[in-house]
């Protein structure tokens, strides 16, 4: 059976792609941010996942405001990206795991989630930047990706958005579905975006360090407590793009066992964003009892 080894949360600010292309990881501006990934790489070398389920929000590359699903699951054999206009290199294609995708789609629809299933789906910076951070390419980039992905899109862009509770439930349903998959796969779940940021309007540049800390503290052991906030509370407390935390709620929901925070890096700002990087371990309850 498939196992969920843990979760990773990370920002997806596009300018990170430029810093990687220009090899600025050790520049004073970037170093405190990139250092946060040393632990991610250390942990992954031990956790050895085969597949990453990536919760993210599309920013207008694959879906636009005219047709924007609340939840969409990729079911492709490969995912390509395209130039979004940020002036960063276009990511190389990332292999998918279509068989696992279809298993998830079947299980989620049976679990009353009305999804959009995408047999073709362009992935934007909210997938490609986290992938480049989590699995950096060798230089020159000849190494193939060490994981296949199942991208799951959540609408954080056009209101009405799904609630925090709904995204937590989606994650829980994904967690159950992964664990009912008969193949012996090791799966890591990734939530991208956040934390507090606002890119537009009179509050552009808004960051809320205290609220971000509360979120990082609560999501590990008590994610349900965060469902007391409405989406409008969240916009007020975390900024209009801080709602990308919905992707983190889904990631946390998919961790089905005993969850512990192995590492946390929080750095302000990267571009306009409070950048958080976390690694959560997911320990099977039965394994714990047996230990
Ligand atoms: C930035 C943050 C985002 O989440 C995004 O999607 C684009 C840009 C930023 O801070 O620059
Ligand atoms: Fe974003």
PDB file of N, CA and C in Angstrom, residues 24-37 265-270 275 277:
ATOM      1  N   UNK A  24      22.126  32.850  -7.259  1.00  0.00           N
ATOM      2  CA  UNK A  24      22.283  33.842  -6.192  1.00  0.00           C
ATOM      3  C   UNK A  24      21.967  33.271  -4.811  1.00  0.00           C
ATOM      4  N   UNK A  25      21.981  31.956  -4.679  1.00  0.00           N
ATOM      5  CA  UNK A  25      21.557  31.327  -3.419  1.00  0.00           C
ATOM      6  C   UNK A  25      22.347  31.826  -2.210  1.00  0.00           C
ATOM      7  N   UNK A  26      23.580  32.249  -2.437  1.00  0.00           N
ATOM      8  CA  UNK A  26      24.403  32.693  -1.304  1.00  0.00           C
ATOM      9  C   UNK A  26      24.499  34.209  -1.164  1.00  0.00           C
ATOM     10  N   UNK A  27      23.790  34.940  -2.010  1.00  0.00           N
ATOM     11  CA  UNK A  27      23.747  36.398  -1.849  1.00  0.00           C
ATOM     12  C   UNK A  27      23.061  36.746  -0.526  1.00  0.00           C
ATOM     13  N   UNK A  28      23.465  37.854   0.108  1.00  0.00           N
ATOM     14  CA  UNK A  28      22.891  38.192   1.422  1.00  0.00           C
ATOM     15  C   UNK A  28      21.362  38.251   1.413  1.00  0.00           C
ATOM     16  N   UNK A  29      20.750  38.735   0.325  1.00  0.00           N
ATOM     17  CA  UNK A  29      19.282  38.812   0.285  1.00  0.00           C
ATOM     18  C   UNK A  29      18.658  37.416   0.300  1.00  0.00           C
ATOM     19  N   UNK A  30      19.275  36.492  -0.435  1.00  0.00           N
ATOM     20  CA  UNK A  30      18.645  35.185  -0.659  1.00  0.00           C
ATOM     21  C   UNK A  30      19.054  34.102   0.335  1.00  0.00           C
ATOM     22  N   UNK A  31      20.253  34.242   0.893  1.00  0.00           N
ATOM     23  CA  UNK A  31      20.810  33.147   1.696  1.00  0.00           C
ATOM     24  C   UNK A  31      19.893  32.673   2.827  1.00  0.00           C
ATOM     25  N   UNK A  32      19.325  33.606   3.629  1.00  0.00           N
ATOM     26  CA  UNK A  32      18.480  33.134   4.745  1.00  0.00           C
ATOM     27  C   UNK A  32      17.266  32.350   4.265  1.00  0.00           C
ATOM     28  N   UNK A  33      16.835  32.612   3.047  1.00  0.00           N
ATOM     29  CA  UNK A  33      15.702  31.867   2.487  1.00  0.00           C
ATOM     30  C   UNK A  33      16.157  30.492   1.981  1.00  0.00           C
ATOM     31  N   UNK A  34      17.185  30.472   1.133  1.00  0.00           N
ATOM     32  CA  UNK A  34      17.618  29.192   0.551  1.00  0.00           C
ATOM     33  C   UNK A  34      18.152  28.235   1.617  1.00  0.00           C
ATOM     34  N   UNK A  35      18.737  28.775   2.688  1.00  0.00           N
ATOM     35  CA  UNK A  35      19.259  27.916   3.780  1.00  0.00           C
ATOM     36  C   UNK A  35      18.147  27.039   4.356  1.00  0.00           C
ATOM     37  N   UNK A  36      16.918  27.559   4.299  1.00  0.00           N
ATOM     38  CA  UNK A  36      15.777  26.806   4.831  1.00  0.00           C
ATOM     39  C   UNK A  36      15.546  25.495   4.098  1.00  0.00           C
ATOM     40  N   UNK A  37      16.147  25.355   2.913  1.00  0.00           N
ATOM     41  CA  UNK A  37      15.938  24.126   2.138  1.00  0.00           C
ATOM     42  C   UNK A  37      17.006  23.069   2.405  1.00  0.00           C
ATOM     43  N   UNK A 265      11.516  27.279   8.717  1.00  0.00           N
ATOM     44  CA  UNK A 265      12.279  28.491   8.403  1.00  0.00           C
ATOM     45  C   UNK A 265      11.274  29.574   8.023  1.00  0.00           C
ATOM     46  N   UNK A 266      11.412  30.750   8.632  1.00  0.00           N
ATOM     47  CA  UNK A 266      10.483  31.848   8.335  1.00  0.00           C
ATOM     48  C   UNK A 266      11.316  33.076   8.041  1.00  0.00           C
ATOM     49  N   UNK A 267      11.116  33.660   6.873  1.00  0.00           N
ATOM     50  CA  UNK A 267      11.968  34.781   6.471  1.00  0.00           C
ATOM     51  C   UNK A 267      11.147  35.863   5.774  1.00  0.00           C
ATOM     52  N   UNK A 268      11.358  37.100   6.217  1.00  0.00           N
ATOM     53  CA  UNK A 268      10.655  38.263   5.649  1.00  0.00           C
ATOM     54  C   UNK A 268      11.667  39.240   5.075  1.00  0.00           C
ATOM     55  N   UNK A 269      11.378  39.847   3.921  1.00  0.00           N
ATOM     56  CA  UNK A 269      10.440  39.347   2.920  1.00  0.00           C
ATOM     57  C   UNK A 269      11.203  38.663   1.811  1.00  0.00           C
ATOM     58  N   UNK A 270      10.534  37.862   1.035  1.00  0.00           N
ATOM     59  CA  UNK A 270      11.020  37.478  -0.294  1.00  0.00           C
ATOM     60  C   UNK A 270      10.040  38.140  -1.248  1.00  0.00           C
ATOM     61  N   UNK A 275       8.031  34.397   3.652  1.00  0.00           N
ATOM     62  CA  UNK A 275       8.358  33.078   3.102  1.00  0.00           C
ATOM     63  C   UNK A 275       8.568  32.072   4.232  1.00  0.00           C
ATOM     64  N   UNK A 277       9.141  27.912   5.144  1.00  0.00           N
ATOM     65  CA  UNK A 277       9.494  26.581   4.640  1.00  0.00           C
ATOM     66  C   UNK A 277       9.393  25.613   5.811  1.00  0.00           C
TER      67      UNK A 277
END
